[in-house]
GROMACS .gro file of C-alpha atoms in nm:
model
  213
    1MET     CA    1   9.795  13.137  10.289
    2ARG     CA    2   9.531  13.208  10.553
    3LEU     CA    3   9.418  12.953  10.816
    4HIS     CA    4   9.073  13.002  10.968
    5VAL     CA    5   8.978  12.776  11.260
    6VAL     CA    6   8.603  12.804  11.312
    7ASN     CA    7   8.522  12.869  11.676
    8HIS     CA    8   8.159  12.772  11.736
    9PRO     CA    9   8.001  12.544  11.998
   10LEU     CA   10   7.803  12.346  11.741
   11VAL     CA   11   8.119  12.285  11.539
   12SER     CA   12   8.300  12.168  11.853
   13HIS     CA   13   8.010  11.943  11.956
   14LYS     CA   14   7.981  11.769  11.619
   15LEU     CA   15   8.358  11.730  11.593
   16THR     CA   16   8.369  11.568  11.938
   17VAL     CA   17   8.122  11.300  11.827
   18LEU     CA   18   8.318  11.247  11.504
   19ARG     CA   19   8.636  11.190  11.704
   20ASP     CA   20   8.476  10.923  11.924
   21GLU     CA   21   8.596  10.578  11.815
   22TYR     CA   22   8.253  10.434  11.898
   23THR     CA   23   8.068  10.654  11.648
   24ASP     CA   24   7.939  10.424  11.372
   25SER     CA   25   7.966  10.497  10.999
   26PRO     CA   26   7.605  10.612  10.943
   27THR     CA   27   7.634  10.861  11.230
   28PHE     CA   28   7.981  10.965  11.114
   29ARG     CA   29   7.849  11.038  10.763
   30ARG     CA   30   7.553  11.239  10.895
   31LEU     CA   31   7.766  11.447  11.129
   32THR     CA   32   8.029  11.508  10.861
   33ASP     CA   33   7.751  11.637  10.638
   34GLU     CA   34   7.625  11.872  10.911
   35LEU     CA   35   7.973  11.988  11.010
   36VAL     CA   36   8.072  12.067  10.652
   37THR     CA   37   7.764  12.287  10.610
   38LEU     CA   38   7.871  12.488  10.916
   39LEU     CA   39   8.227  12.518  10.785
   40ALA     CA   40   8.099  12.610  10.440
   41TYR     CA   41   7.909  12.902  10.590
   42GLU     CA   42   8.241  13.048  10.705
   43ALA     CA   43   8.428  12.941  10.392
   44THR     CA   44   8.191  13.126  10.158
   45ARG     CA   45   8.209  13.465  10.327
   46GLU     CA   46   8.413  13.595  10.034
   47VAL     CA   47   8.217  13.423   9.757
   48ARG     CA   48   8.176  13.662   9.465
   49VAL     CA   49   7.837  13.822   9.405
   50ASP     CA   50   7.687  14.071   9.163
   51PRO     CA   51   7.410  14.324   9.241
   52ARG     CA   52   7.067  14.235   9.107
   53PRO     CA   53   6.756  14.458   9.105
   54ILE     CA   54   6.440  14.281   9.216
   55THR     CA   55   6.088  14.375   9.318
   56THR     CA   56   5.950  14.248   9.647
   57PRO     CA   57   5.574  14.237   9.716
   58VAL     CA   58   5.622  14.581   9.874
   59ALA     CA   59   5.883  14.773   9.673
   60PRO     CA   60   6.180  14.755   9.433
   61THR     CA   61   6.520  14.689   9.590
   62THR     CA   62   6.865  14.565   9.503
   63GLY     CA   63   6.999  14.232   9.622
   64VAL     CA   64   7.286  14.007   9.513
   65TYR     CA   65   7.322  13.687   9.314
   66LEU     CA   66   7.625  13.463   9.288
   67ALA     CA   67   7.857  13.601   9.023
   68GLN     CA   68   7.954  13.428   8.700
   69PRO     CA   69   8.143  13.207   8.643
   70LYS     CA   70   7.987  12.990   8.910
   71PRO     CA   71   8.202  12.866   9.197
   72MET     CA   72   8.355  12.521   9.150
   73VAL     CA   73   8.339  12.265   9.431
   74VAL     CA   74   8.612  12.001   9.408
   75PRO     CA   75   8.611  11.703   9.644
   76ILE     CA   76   8.937  11.507   9.655
   77LEU     CA   77   8.852  11.138   9.613
   78ARG     CA   78   8.757  10.931   9.800
   79ALA     CA   79   8.708  11.084  10.143
   80GLY     CA   80   8.620  11.427  10.004
   81LEU     CA   81   8.300  11.278   9.860
   82GLY     CA   82   8.166  11.247  10.213
   83MET     CA   83   8.180  11.627  10.239
   84LEU     CA   84   8.008  11.706   9.910
   85ASP     CA   85   7.642  11.697  10.014
   86GLY     CA   86   7.705  11.925  10.310
   87MET     CA   87   7.877  12.178  10.085
   88MET     CA   88   7.616  12.165   9.809
   89ARG     CA   89   7.334  12.215  10.059
   90LEU     CA   90   7.471  12.562  10.119
   91LEU     CA   91   7.589  12.633   9.764
   92PRO     CA   92   7.344  12.441   9.539
   93THR     CA   93   7.411  12.643   9.222
   94ALA     CA   94   7.785  12.572   9.225
   95GLU     CA   95   7.936  12.334   8.973
   96VAL     CA   96   8.117  12.020   9.086
   97GLY     CA   97   8.445  11.877   8.963
   98PHE     CA   98   8.628  11.570   9.089
   99LEU     CA   99   8.996  11.516   9.156
  100GLY     CA  100   9.150  11.181   9.246
  101MET     CA  101   9.497  11.202   9.394
  102VAL     CA  102   9.721  10.939   9.550
  103ARG     CA  103  10.044  10.977   9.744
  104ASN     CA  104  10.346  10.763   9.664
  105GLU     CA  105  10.442  10.619  10.003
  106GLU     CA  106  10.812  10.609   9.907
  107THR     CA  107  10.859  10.953   9.749
  108LEU     CA  108  10.563  11.110   9.939
  109GLU     CA  109  10.472  11.294   9.617
  110ALA     CA  110  10.107  11.319   9.516
  111SER     CA  111   9.996  11.228   9.166
  112THR     CA  112   9.662  11.259   8.988
  113TYR     CA  113   9.492  10.934   8.889
  114ALA     CA  114   9.151  11.076   8.791
  115GLU     CA  115   8.996  11.414   8.721
  116ARG     CA  116   8.670  11.552   8.592
  117LEU     CA  117   8.720  11.927   8.564
  118PRO     CA  118   8.697  12.196   8.295
  119GLU     CA  119   9.022  12.253   8.108
  120ASP     CA  120   8.982  12.627   8.167
  121LEU     CA  121   8.911  12.748   8.521
  122SER     CA  122   9.001  13.109   8.452
  123GLY     CA  123   8.831  13.346   8.693
  124ARG     CA  124   8.690  13.063   8.904
  125GLN     CA  125   8.669  13.049   9.279
  126CYS     CA  126   8.728  12.687   9.382
  127TYR     CA  127   8.632  12.516   9.706
  128VAL     CA  128   8.840  12.205   9.769
  129LEU     CA  129   8.699  11.940  10.004
  130ASP     CA  130   8.949  11.718  10.188
  131PRO     CA  131   8.874  11.592  10.541
  132MET     CA  132   9.230  11.588  10.674
  133LEU     CA  133   9.524  11.819  10.621
  134ALA     CA  134   9.791  11.587  10.757
  135THR     CA  135  10.119  11.600  10.564
  136GLY     CA  136   9.990  11.861  10.318
  137GLY     CA  137  10.133  11.713   9.999
  138THR     CA  138   9.804  11.605   9.843
  139LEU     CA  139   9.627  11.933   9.910
  140ALA     CA  140   9.921  12.136   9.778
  141ALA     CA  141   9.922  11.929   9.458
  142ALA     CA  142   9.545  11.967   9.420
  143ILE     CA  143   9.563  12.345   9.462
  144ARG     CA  144   9.842  12.374   9.206
  145PHE     CA  145   9.644  12.152   8.967
  146LEU     CA  146   9.351  12.396   8.988
  147THR     CA  147   9.561  12.711   8.962
  148ASP     CA  148   9.747  12.567   8.662
  149ARG     CA  149   9.407  12.562   8.490
  150GLY     CA  150   9.339  12.924   8.581
  151ALA     CA  151   9.158  12.917   8.915
  152ASP     CA  152   9.229  13.248   9.086
  153ASP     CA  153   9.094  13.195   9.439
  154ILE     CA  154   9.110  12.871   9.640
  155THR     CA  155   8.944  12.781   9.969
  156ALA     CA  156   9.008  12.439  10.119
  157ILE     CA  157   8.761  12.300  10.372
  158CYS     CA  158   8.910  12.040  10.608
  159LEU     CA  159   8.757  11.880  10.916
  160LEU     CA  160   9.098  11.876  11.089
  161VAL     CA  161   9.446  12.009  11.024
  162ALA     CA  162   9.785  11.928  11.176
  163PRO     CA  163  10.054  12.193  11.231
  164GLU     CA  164  10.292  11.996  11.009
  165GLY     CA  165  10.033  11.993  10.732
  166VAL     CA  166   9.984  12.368  10.753
  167ASP     CA  167  10.361  12.427  10.738
  168ASN     CA  168  10.410  12.186  10.448
  169LEU     CA  169  10.118  12.334  10.258
  170GLU     CA  170  10.265  12.682  10.289
  171LYS     CA  171  10.599  12.551  10.161
  172GLY     CA  172  10.428  12.364   9.877
  173LEU     CA  173  10.252  12.682   9.766
  174GLU     CA  174  10.556  12.909   9.776
  175GLY     CA  175  10.562  13.142   9.476
  176LEU     CA  176  10.192  13.088   9.402
  177ASP     CA  177  10.029  13.425   9.336
  178VAL     CA  178   9.673  13.311   9.418
  179PRO     CA  179   9.493  13.365   9.749
  180VAL     CA  180   9.450  13.039   9.942
  181THR     CA  181   9.243  12.995  10.258
  182VAL     CA  182   9.208  12.683  10.471
  183VAL     CA  183   8.889  12.661  10.681
  184THR     CA  184   8.881  12.393  10.949
  185ALA     CA  185   8.704  12.283  11.265
  186ALA     CA  186   9.028  12.235  11.462
  187LEU     CA  187   9.405  12.270  11.455
  188ASP     CA  188   9.520  11.952  11.628
  189GLU     CA  189   9.837  11.876  11.821
  190LYS     CA  190  10.066  11.692  11.579
  191LEU     CA  191  10.120  11.399  11.342
  192ASN     CA  192  10.226  11.064  11.482
  193ASP     CA  193  10.494  10.844  11.326
  194LYS     CA  194  10.233  10.686  11.095
  195GLY     CA  195  10.120  11.021  10.958
  196TYR     CA  196   9.790  11.029  11.149
  197ILE     CA  197   9.667  11.349  11.308
  198VAL     CA  198   9.673  11.340  11.691
  199PRO     CA  199   9.423  11.332  11.857
  200GLY     CA  200   9.250  11.331  11.519
  201LEU     CA  201   8.964  11.100  11.432
  202GLY     CA  202   9.136  10.814  11.250
  203ASP     CA  203   9.111  10.748  10.877
  204ALA     CA  204   8.822  10.963  10.753
  205GLY     CA  205   8.766  10.754  10.439
  206ASP     CA  206   8.746  10.429  10.633
  207ARG     CA  207   8.512  10.579  10.891
  208LEU     CA  208   8.286  10.721  10.621
  209TYR     CA  209   8.273  10.418  10.393
  210GLY     CA  210   8.429  10.122  10.575
  211VAL     CA  211   8.778   9.975  10.548
  212ALA     CA  212   8.909   9.949  10.191
  213HIS     CA  213   9.076   9.620  10.096
   0.00000   0.00000   0.00000
């Protein structure tokens, strides 16, 4: 597994405002959208392309188009939905699948409660959207779900990651013969005793959409 922390002043600026507890939900959503587009630029450096001959107004040349099958963008519900528009702005021809996963607070194991994805993902590059890589269990389960269906290249885009989450994700993917990359705006200090990333930005889903009851 490869971890790529994006080092860019605009990324750092937008993340700082996201972290601020006084940033309201509309601003948080807008900045998440903008930040994800910046992260997606880095995350898609290895997106597959095919050569394509074209003719410009001046002369023939050869360019590239996105290869088939199209990339698959997979937000993990619910918080991952807040990252979807920012990703699709950069990759509008990608297809979108949805994966709902929940973690059992006693066993800490993640299970799937909803999915809308092709049964066969053979040869697909998948981009998984999940704001926080905290304990790592949910993301590991999501990646294995996709690779079990044939996905052969996975990139996860996360706003923040914790060292514990990175370690647990690597353990959860042991033996998986598929390249996995995590692209993030920051590697934070640690998890606290409640499983929140420190300094973090709080609960991303609640800050995007309000507190769920």
